[in-house]
């Protein structure tokens, strides 16, 4: 009797496992599995870690493309690659990407109603347009393992805040273009270049700090950031592209920690209230208040603390 039950249980498990695997199309190459599609009807999909005793290591291009009925997916440890358009146009609400995943392909989650994204430490490459047009995605935090962040990665998304971690070196073209709700961006010290139109048409930005390792700011990088009032530019910037801050109509103060960079054409066009501040002793700036890139200049005098003694006299700040 017990043997009969054991045989029945084994057959049942085999049948259930076979049905579960049958919901996926896949290829086996070099001893590992790539998921190429899903034929099931469940709203939540649990991707297996193995199929036919081979590890699942990749989710192929367009594997879940357009599957609007899928609201959740479990990606197992062991997956190292998520292909181009893998979940684009699906109905995913939340996603957790394991630390074994190194690459997120181009447009992998584009036009998905994501509310939250958790990225494991190990993700190194986020492709072009990976989270483009994710209107419900309000926050993103990249682990320090991310070193490559593609153009348009968050273009037209609903982001309010973004922490780019300490591994990203280049902000690609149109990275946050059209993120109308974006108010806070934390850039790590590894960033050396800000691409063209990277923050274009982000009217909710108010204050922006460009960290000290950045060397170039691309063309139209902040164009039409109409809410931007203050910008602090780090000490290694040597070039600012044409129209980089054009139509930032509320921009009032731009602080430079560097020597005068090489300006492109119309850097501050249609910025009627902007004043450029530079530090005493910095090289290449015009004499105050003569204009630089079309805007008047002023000296940026850094305040320092003065302590009063008991008799009310000033004590040297070095005392």
mmCIF file of C-alpha atoms in Angstrom:
data_model
loop_
_atom_site.group_PDB
_atom_site.id
_atom_site.type_symbol
_atom_site.label_atom_id
_atom_site.label_comp_id
_atom_site.label_asym_id
_atom_site.label_seq_id
_atom_site.Cartn_x
_atom_site.Cartn_y
_atom_site.Cartn_z
ATOM 1 C CA UNK A 1 0.000 0.000 0.000
ATOM 2 C CA UNK A 2 2.783 2.369 0.934
ATOM 3 C CA UNK A 3 4.653 1.498 -2.246
ATOM 4 C CA UNK A 4 1.526 2.252 -4.306
ATOM 5 C CA UNK A 5 1.215 5.670 -2.641
ATOM 6 C CA UNK A 6 4.897 6.368 -3.241
ATOM 7 C CA UNK A 7 4.622 5.481 -6.934
ATOM 8 C CA UNK A 8 1.503 7.646 -7.251
ATOM 9 C CA UNK A 9 3.281 10.571 -5.557
ATOM 10 C CA UNK A 10 6.310 10.295 -7.849
ATOM 11 C CA UNK A 11 4.122 10.138 -10.944
ATOM 12 C CA UNK A 12 2.101 13.106 -9.680
ATOM 13 C CA UNK A 13 5.229 15.187 -9.098
ATOM 14 C CA UNK A 14 6.583 14.299 -12.519
ATOM 15 C CA UNK A 15 3.253 15.242 -14.126
ATOM 16 C CA UNK A 16 3.055 18.577 -12.251
ATOM 17 C CA UNK A 17 6.668 19.387 -13.061
ATOM 18 C CA UNK A 18 6.096 18.518 -16.704
ATOM 19 C CA UNK A 19 3.036 20.784 -16.848
ATOM 20 C CA UNK A 20 4.986 23.631 -15.205
ATOM 21 C CA UNK A 21 7.857 23.279 -17.663
ATOM 22 C CA UNK A 22 5.410 22.933 -20.532
ATOM 23 C CA UNK A 23 4.283 26.526 -19.880
ATOM 24 C CA UNK A 24 7.693 27.722 -21.028
ATOM 25 C CA UNK A 25 9.444 27.536 -24.340
ATOM 26 C CA UNK A 26 13.188 27.334 -24.025
ATOM 27 C CA UNK A 27 16.467 26.349 -25.607
ATOM 28 C CA UNK A 28 19.348 24.389 -24.105
ATOM 29 C CA UNK A 29 22.815 25.368 -25.186
ATOM 30 C CA UNK A 30 26.145 24.561 -23.572
ATOM 31 C CA UNK A 31 24.441 22.954 -20.605
ATOM 32 C CA UNK A 32 22.272 25.951 -19.677
ATOM 33 C CA UNK A 33 18.685 27.014 -20.395
ATOM 34 C CA UNK A 34 17.391 30.202 -21.996
ATOM 35 C CA UNK A 35 13.691 30.935 -21.498
ATOM 36 C CA UNK A 36 12.309 32.057 -24.862
ATOM 37 C CA UNK A 37 8.590 32.347 -24.126
ATOM 38 C CA UNK A 38 5.645 31.662 -21.847
ATOM 39 C CA UNK A 39 2.437 29.952 -22.922
ATOM 40 C CA UNK A 40 0.615 29.814 -19.583
ATOM 41 C CA UNK A 41 -2.209 31.993 -18.323
ATOM 42 C CA UNK A 42 -1.150 32.684 -14.723
ATOM 43 C CA UNK A 43 -0.849 36.313 -13.606
ATOM 44 C CA UNK A 44 2.149 35.410 -11.440
ATOM 45 C CA UNK A 45 4.939 33.463 -13.106
ATOM 46 C CA UNK A 46 7.524 31.497 -11.150
ATOM 47 C CA UNK A 47 10.460 30.925 -13.467
ATOM 48 C CA UNK A 48 12.137 27.631 -12.480
ATOM 49 C CA UNK A 49 15.815 27.532 -11.554
ATOM 50 C CA UNK A 50 16.327 24.337 -13.554
ATOM 51 C CA UNK A 51 14.661 22.628 -16.491
ATOM 52 C CA UNK A 52 15.523 19.020 -17.392
ATOM 53 C CA UNK A 53 18.273 19.205 -14.798
ATOM 54 C CA UNK A 54 19.937 22.143 -16.588
ATOM 55 C CA UNK A 55 20.243 25.561 -14.873
ATOM 56 C CA UNK A 56 18.169 28.462 -16.184
ATOM 57 C CA UNK A 57 20.714 31.208 -16.842
ATOM 58 C CA UNK A 58 19.018 33.562 -19.275
ATOM 59 C CA UNK A 59 15.659 35.130 -20.088
ATOM 60 C CA UNK A 60 15.705 35.581 -23.821
ATOM 61 C CA UNK A 61 14.793 38.543 -25.976
ATOM 62 C CA UNK A 62 11.048 39.308 -25.999
ATOM 63 C CA UNK A 63 10.339 36.212 -23.871
ATOM 64 C CA UNK A 64 7.425 37.920 -22.069
ATOM 65 C CA UNK A 65 6.921 40.776 -24.523
ATOM 66 C CA UNK A 66 3.405 42.202 -24.516
ATOM 67 C CA UNK A 67 2.067 39.796 -21.878
ATOM 68 C CA UNK A 68 -0.114 42.416 -20.185
ATOM 69 C CA UNK A 69 -1.873 39.768 -18.048
ATOM 70 C CA UNK A 70 1.330 38.979 -16.156
ATOM 71 C CA UNK A 71 1.583 41.161 -13.046
ATOM 72 C CA UNK A 72 4.400 39.373 -11.215
ATOM 73 C CA UNK A 73 7.469 37.286 -12.030
ATOM 74 C CA UNK A 74 9.944 35.471 -9.819
ATOM 75 C CA UNK A 75 13.426 35.436 -11.352
ATOM 76 C CA UNK A 76 15.610 32.730 -9.771
ATOM 77 C CA UNK A 77 19.186 33.017 -8.626
ATOM 78 C CA UNK A 78 21.403 31.801 -11.416
ATOM 79 C CA UNK A 79 19.930 34.001 -14.150
ATOM 80 C CA UNK A 80 22.817 36.088 -15.482
ATOM 81 C CA UNK A 81 21.149 37.837 -18.406
ATOM 82 C CA UNK A 82 17.775 39.444 -19.117
ATOM 83 C CA UNK A 83 17.463 39.946 -22.859
ATOM 84 C CA UNK A 84 16.304 42.872 -24.972
ATOM 85 C CA UNK A 85 12.567 43.594 -24.636
ATOM 86 C CA UNK A 86 12.278 40.585 -22.307
ATOM 87 C CA UNK A 87 9.339 42.034 -20.329
ATOM 88 C CA UNK A 88 8.528 45.083 -22.450
ATOM 89 C CA UNK A 89 4.816 45.832 -22.581
ATOM 90 C CA UNK A 90 3.967 43.267 -19.906
ATOM 91 C CA UNK A 91 1.810 43.983 -16.852
ATOM 92 C CA UNK A 92 4.565 43.653 -14.235
ATOM 93 C CA UNK A 93 3.916 45.663 -11.072
ATOM 94 C CA UNK A 94 7.041 44.847 -9.046
ATOM 95 C CA UNK A 95 10.282 43.117 -9.885
ATOM 96 C CA UNK A 96 13.256 41.826 -7.884
ATOM 97 C CA UNK A 97 16.353 41.094 -9.922
ATOM 98 C CA UNK A 98 18.856 38.743 -8.239
ATOM 99 C CA UNK A 99 22.499 39.550 -7.710
ATOM 100 C CA UNK A 100 23.536 36.834 -10.157
ATOM 101 C CA UNK A 101 22.085 38.897 -13.005
ATOM 102 C CA UNK A 102 24.839 40.906 -14.674
ATOM 103 C CA UNK A 103 23.027 42.361 -17.683
ATOM 104 C CA UNK A 104 19.611 43.927 -18.218
ATOM 105 C CA UNK A 105 19.061 44.285 -21.952
ATOM 106 C CA UNK A 106 17.801 47.141 -24.084
ATOM 107 C CA UNK A 107 14.162 48.084 -23.371
ATOM 108 C CA UNK A 108 13.906 45.030 -21.095
ATOM 109 C CA UNK A 109 11.161 46.614 -18.955
ATOM 110 C CA UNK A 110 10.027 49.446 -21.226
ATOM 111 C CA UNK A 111 6.394 50.570 -21.012
ATOM 112 C CA UNK A 112 5.695 48.383 -17.972
ATOM 113 C CA UNK A 113 3.482 49.598 -15.053
ATOM 114 C CA UNK A 114 6.247 48.921 -12.538
ATOM 115 C CA UNK A 115 5.841 50.405 -9.074
ATOM 116 C CA UNK A 116 9.113 49.163 -7.618
ATOM 117 C CA UNK A 117 12.395 47.674 -8.790
ATOM 118 C CA UNK A 118 14.940 45.926 -6.560
ATOM 119 C CA UNK A 119 18.354 45.393 -8.105
ATOM 120 C CA UNK A 120 20.728 42.885 -6.556
ATOM 121 C CA UNK A 121 24.397 43.710 -6.090
ATOM 122 C CA UNK A 122 25.941 42.131 -9.146
ATOM 123 C CA UNK A 123 23.957 43.912 -11.843
ATOM 124 C CA UNK A 124 26.595 45.710 -13.895
ATOM 125 C CA UNK A 125 24.937 46.759 -17.161
ATOM 126 C CA UNK A 126 21.547 48.390 -17.714
ATOM 127 C CA UNK A 127 20.775 48.727 -21.396
ATOM 128 C CA UNK A 128 19.303 51.472 -23.560
ATOM 129 C CA UNK A 129 15.726 52.332 -22.603
ATOM 130 C CA UNK A 130 15.633 49.527 -20.019
ATOM 131 C CA UNK A 131 12.982 51.273 -17.881
ATOM 132 C CA UNK A 132 11.748 53.740 -20.478
ATOM 133 C CA UNK A 133 8.150 54.957 -20.076
ATOM 134 C CA UNK A 134 7.601 53.190 -16.737
ATOM 135 C CA UNK A 135 5.105 55.829 -15.637
ATOM 136 C CA UNK A 136 4.439 54.343 -12.173
ATOM 137 C CA UNK A 137 8.080 53.917 -11.193
ATOM 138 C CA UNK A 138 8.771 56.686 -8.661
ATOM 139 C CA UNK A 139 12.127 55.627 -7.168
ATOM 140 C CA UNK A 140 15.229 53.778 -8.275
ATOM 141 C CA UNK A 141 18.427 52.958 -6.402
ATOM 142 C CA UNK A 142 21.329 51.448 -8.313
ATOM 143 C CA UNK A 143 23.851 49.260 -6.488
ATOM 144 C CA UNK A 144 27.509 50.174 -6.780
ATOM 145 C CA UNK A 145 28.024 47.215 -9.110
ATOM 146 C CA UNK A 146 26.262 49.076 -11.956
ATOM 147 C CA UNK A 147 28.966 50.595 -14.154
ATOM 148 C CA UNK A 148 27.140 50.962 -17.471
ATOM 149 C CA UNK A 149 23.847 52.840 -17.747
ATOM 150 C CA UNK A 150 22.440 53.081 -21.257
ATOM 151 C CA UNK A 151 20.896 56.042 -23.052
ATOM 152 C CA UNK A 152 17.198 56.670 -22.370
ATOM 153 C CA UNK A 153 17.258 54.166 -19.502
ATOM 154 C CA UNK A 154 14.586 56.170 -17.612
ATOM 155 C CA UNK A 155 13.274 58.341 -20.462
ATOM 156 C CA UNK A 156 9.671 59.468 -19.794
ATOM 157 C CA UNK A 157 9.466 57.468 -16.561
ATOM 158 C CA UNK A 158 7.597 58.590 -13.436
ATOM 159 C CA UNK A 159 10.725 58.885 -11.298
ATOM 160 C CA UNK A 160 10.708 61.320 -8.388
ATOM 161 C CA UNK A 161 14.110 60.331 -6.995
ATOM 162 C CA UNK A 162 17.086 58.410 -8.347
ATOM 163 C CA UNK A 163 20.273 57.227 -6.646
ATOM 164 C CA UNK A 164 22.805 56.284 -9.305
ATOM 165 C CA UNK A 165 25.275 54.522 -7.009
ATOM 166 C CA UNK A 166 29.058 54.818 -7.074
ATOM 167 C CA UNK A 167 29.877 52.733 -10.129
ATOM 168 C CA UNK A 168 28.275 54.642 -13.028
ATOM 169 C CA UNK A 169 30.799 56.683 -15.037
ATOM 170 C CA UNK A 170 28.658 58.038 -17.890
ATOM 171 C CA UNK A 171 25.106 59.386 -17.915
ATOM 172 C CA UNK A 172 23.834 58.465 -21.349
ATOM 173 C CA UNK A 173 21.940 60.580 -23.828
ATOM 174 C CA UNK A 174 18.358 61.379 -22.760
ATOM 175 C CA UNK A 175 18.821 59.350 -19.564
ATOM 176 C CA UNK A 176 16.064 61.198 -17.659
ATOM 177 C CA UNK A 177 14.623 63.198 -20.536
ATOM 178 C CA UNK A 178 10.956 64.012 -19.926
ATOM 179 C CA UNK A 179 10.849 62.819 -16.296
ATOM 180 C CA UNK A 180 8.449 65.577 -15.295
ATOM 181 C CA UNK A 181 8.222 64.562 -11.603
ATOM 182 C CA UNK A 182 11.975 64.151 -11.006
ATOM 183 C CA UNK A 183 13.084 66.266 -8.026
ATOM 184 C CA UNK A 184 16.124 64.523 -6.570
ATOM 185 C CA UNK A 185 19.116 62.844 -8.222
ATOM 186 C CA UNK A 186 22.135 61.523 -6.316
ATOM 187 C CA UNK A 187 25.158 61.064 -8.541
ATOM 188 C CA UNK A 188 28.163 59.053 -7.404
ATOM 189 C CA UNK A 189 31.727 60.304 -7.556
ATOM 190 C CA UNK A 190 32.608 58.044 -10.495
ATOM 191 C CA UNK A 191 30.560 60.032 -13.036
ATOM 192 C CA UNK A 192 32.826 61.851 -15.498
ATOM 193 C CA UNK A 193 30.426 62.754 -18.325
ATOM 194 C CA UNK A 194 26.821 63.921 -18.545
ATOM 195 C CA UNK A 195 25.359 63.116 -21.959
ATOM 196 C CA UNK A 196 23.269 65.258 -24.284
ATOM 197 C CA UNK A 197 19.710 65.903 -23.088
ATOM 198 C CA UNK A 198 20.379 63.750 -20.014
ATOM 199 C CA UNK A 199 18.052 65.860 -17.823
ATOM 200 C CA UNK A 200 16.115 67.688 -20.531
ATOM 201 C CA UNK A 201 12.533 68.696 -19.774
ATOM 202 C CA UNK A 202 12.637 67.865 -16.056
ATOM 203 C CA UNK A 203 10.661 70.855 -14.723
ATOM 204 C CA UNK A 204 10.528 69.619 -11.111
ATOM 205 C CA UNK A 205 14.290 69.827 -10.559
ATOM 206 C CA UNK A 206 15.004 72.727 -8.202
ATOM 207 C CA UNK A 207 18.640 72.409 -7.135
ATOM 208 C CA UNK A 208 21.332 70.347 -8.785
ATOM 209 C CA UNK A 209 24.875 69.439 -7.751
ATOM 210 C CA UNK A 210 27.309 68.154 -10.354
ATOM 211 C CA UNK A 211 29.982 66.164 -8.474
ATOM 212 C CA UNK A 212 33.686 66.839 -8.557
ATOM 213 C CA UNK A 213 34.798 64.165 -11.066
ATOM 214 C CA UNK A 214 32.544 65.351 -13.919
ATOM 215 C CA UNK A 215 34.579 66.753 -16.800
ATOM 216 C CA UNK A 216 31.977 67.501 -19.453
ATOM 217 C CA UNK A 217 28.305 68.465 -19.628
ATOM 218 C CA UNK A 218 26.644 67.578 -22.930
ATOM 219 C CA UNK A 219 24.549 69.660 -25.277
ATOM 220 C CA UNK A 220 21.099 70.573 -23.950
ATOM 221 C CA UNK A 221 21.795 68.474 -20.851
ATOM 222 C CA UNK A 222 19.389 70.564 -18.723
ATOM 223 C CA UNK A 223 17.375 72.323 -21.396
ATOM 224 C CA UNK A 224 13.893 73.434 -20.321
ATOM 225 C CA UNK A 225 14.363 72.483 -16.658
ATOM 226 C CA UNK A 226 12.091 75.419 -15.936
ATOM 227 C CA UNK A 227 12.013 74.861 -12.152
ATOM 228 C CA UNK A 228 15.796 74.798 -11.730
ATOM 229 C CA UNK A 229 16.938 77.696 -9.535
ATOM 230 C CA UNK A 230 20.478 76.779 -8.422
ATOM 231 C CA UNK A 231 23.287 74.706 -9.917
ATOM 232 C CA UNK A 232 26.610 73.810 -8.280
ATOM 233 C CA UNK A 233 29.241 72.649 -10.758
ATOM 234 C CA UNK A 234 32.244 70.667 -9.545
ATOM 235 C CA UNK A 235 35.879 71.524 -9.857
ATOM 236 C CA UNK A 236 36.901 69.414 -12.880
ATOM 237 C CA UNK A 237 34.399 70.532 -15.545
ATOM 238 C CA UNK A 238 36.302 71.678 -18.633
ATOM 239 C CA UNK A 239 33.524 71.829 -21.244
ATOM 240 C CA UNK A 240 29.833 72.702 -21.284
ATOM 241 C CA UNK A 241 27.831 71.904 -24.424
ATOM 242 C CA UNK A 242 25.645 74.236 -26.440
ATOM 243 C CA UNK A 243 22.333 75.165 -24.809
ATOM 244 C CA UNK A 244 23.210 73.044 -21.775
ATOM 245 C CA UNK A 245 20.993 75.200 -19.520
ATOM 246 C CA UNK A 246 18.849 76.877 -22.181
ATOM 247 C CA UNK A 247 15.296 77.831 -21.164
ATOM 248 C CA UNK A 248 15.942 77.219 -17.473
ATOM 249 C CA UNK A 249 13.837 80.314 -16.963
ATOM 250 C CA UNK A 250 14.051 80.358 -13.139
ATOM 251 C CA UNK A 251 17.779 79.712 -12.920
ATOM 252 C CA UNK A 252 19.275 82.403 -10.683
ATOM 253 C CA UNK A 253 22.677 81.161 -9.456
ATOM 254 C CA UNK A 254 25.288 78.942 -11.091
ATOM 255 C CA UNK A 255 28.279 78.238 -8.839
ATOM 256 C CA UNK A 256 31.542 77.054 -10.411
ATOM 257 C CA UNK A 257 34.265 75.407 -8.345
ATOM 258 C CA UNK A 258 36.498 75.132 -11.423
ATOM 259 C CA UNK A 259 38.516 77.328 -13.682
ATOM 260 C CA UNK A 260 36.458 78.663 -16.566
ATOM 261 C CA UNK A 261 35.337 75.753 -18.784
ATOM 262 C CA UNK A 262 34.982 76.017 -22.547
ATOM 263 C CA UNK A 263 31.367 77.046 -23.229
ATOM 264 C CA UNK A 264 29.285 75.979 -26.194
ATOM 265 C CA UNK A 265 26.841 78.234 -28.002
ATOM 266 C CA UNK A 266 23.912 79.708 -26.053
ATOM 267 C CA UNK A 267 24.691 77.829 -22.830
ATOM 268 C CA UNK A 268 22.309 80.069 -20.872
ATOM 269 C CA UNK A 269 19.957 81.276 -23.598
ATOM 270 C CA UNK A 270 16.553 82.288 -22.227
ATOM 271 C CA UNK A 271 17.860 82.303 -18.641
ATOM 272 C CA UNK A 272 17.113 85.963 -17.889
ATOM 273 C CA UNK A 273 17.925 85.856 -14.169
ATOM 274 C CA UNK A 274 21.065 83.713 -14.048
ATOM 275 C CA UNK A 275 24.310 84.942 -12.488
ATOM 276 C CA UNK A 276 27.556 82.998 -12.814
ATOM 277 C CA UNK A 277 29.662 82.791 -9.636
ATOM 278 C CA UNK A 278 33.326 81.784 -9.604
ATOM 279 C CA UNK A 279 35.940 81.578 -6.873
ATOM 280 C CA UNK A 280 38.625 84.248 -6.397
ATOM 281 C CA UNK A 281 41.839 83.144 -8.059
ATOM 282 C CA UNK A 282 40.147 80.809 -10.567
ATOM 283 C CA UNK A 283 41.620 81.072 -14.061
ATOM 284 C CA UNK A 284 39.969 82.107 -17.315
ATOM 285 C CA UNK A 285 37.003 84.037 -15.963
ATOM 286 C CA UNK A 286 36.203 87.595 -17.036
ATOM 287 C CA UNK A 287 36.525 90.476 -14.614
ATOM 288 C CA UNK A 288 33.383 90.859 -12.492
ATOM 289 C CA UNK A 289 30.679 91.739 -13.563
ATOM 290 C CA UNK A 290 31.569 91.167 -17.217
ATOM 291 C CA UNK A 291 29.527 88.334 -18.743
ATOM 292 C CA UNK A 292 30.536 84.738 -19.322
ATOM 293 C CA UNK A 293 28.458 82.720 -21.816
ATOM 294 C CA UNK A 294 26.100 85.682 -21.936
ATOM 295 C CA UNK A 295 25.401 85.992 -18.206
ATOM 296 C CA UNK A 296 26.880 88.419 -15.652
ATOM 297 C CA UNK A 297 29.546 87.172 -13.263
ATOM 298 C CA UNK A 298 30.171 87.612 -9.557
ATOM 299 C CA UNK A 299 32.749 86.385 -7.054
ATOM 300 C CA UNK A 300 31.801 83.349 -5.021
ATOM 301 C CA UNK A 301 33.034 84.155 -1.538
ATOM 302 C CA UNK A 302 32.906 81.038 0.617
ATOM 303 C CA UNK A 303 31.733 81.921 4.154
ATOM 304 C CA UNK A 304 33.773 80.861 7.171
ATOM 305 C CA UNK A 305 33.031 80.626 10.876
ATOM 306 C CA UNK A 306 34.076 83.475 13.158
ATOM 307 C CA UNK A 307 33.884 82.938 16.933
ATOM 308 C CA UNK A 308 33.480 85.795 19.421
ATOM 309 C CA UNK A 309 35.403 85.830 22.688
ATOM 310 C CA UNK A 310 33.835 86.755 26.048
ATOM 311 C CA UNK A 311 34.534 90.470 25.456
ATOM 312 C CA UNK A 312 32.871 90.432 22.046
ATOM 313 C CA UNK A 313 36.027 90.651 19.986
ATOM 314 C CA UNK A 314 36.563 88.531 16.890
ATOM 315 C CA UNK A 315 38.879 85.563 17.257
ATOM 316 C CA UNK A 316 40.887 84.376 14.260
ATOM 317 C CA UNK A 317 39.171 81.405 12.556
ATOM 318 C CA UNK A 318 42.440 79.495 12.903
ATOM 319 C CA UNK A 319 42.621 79.991 16.655
#
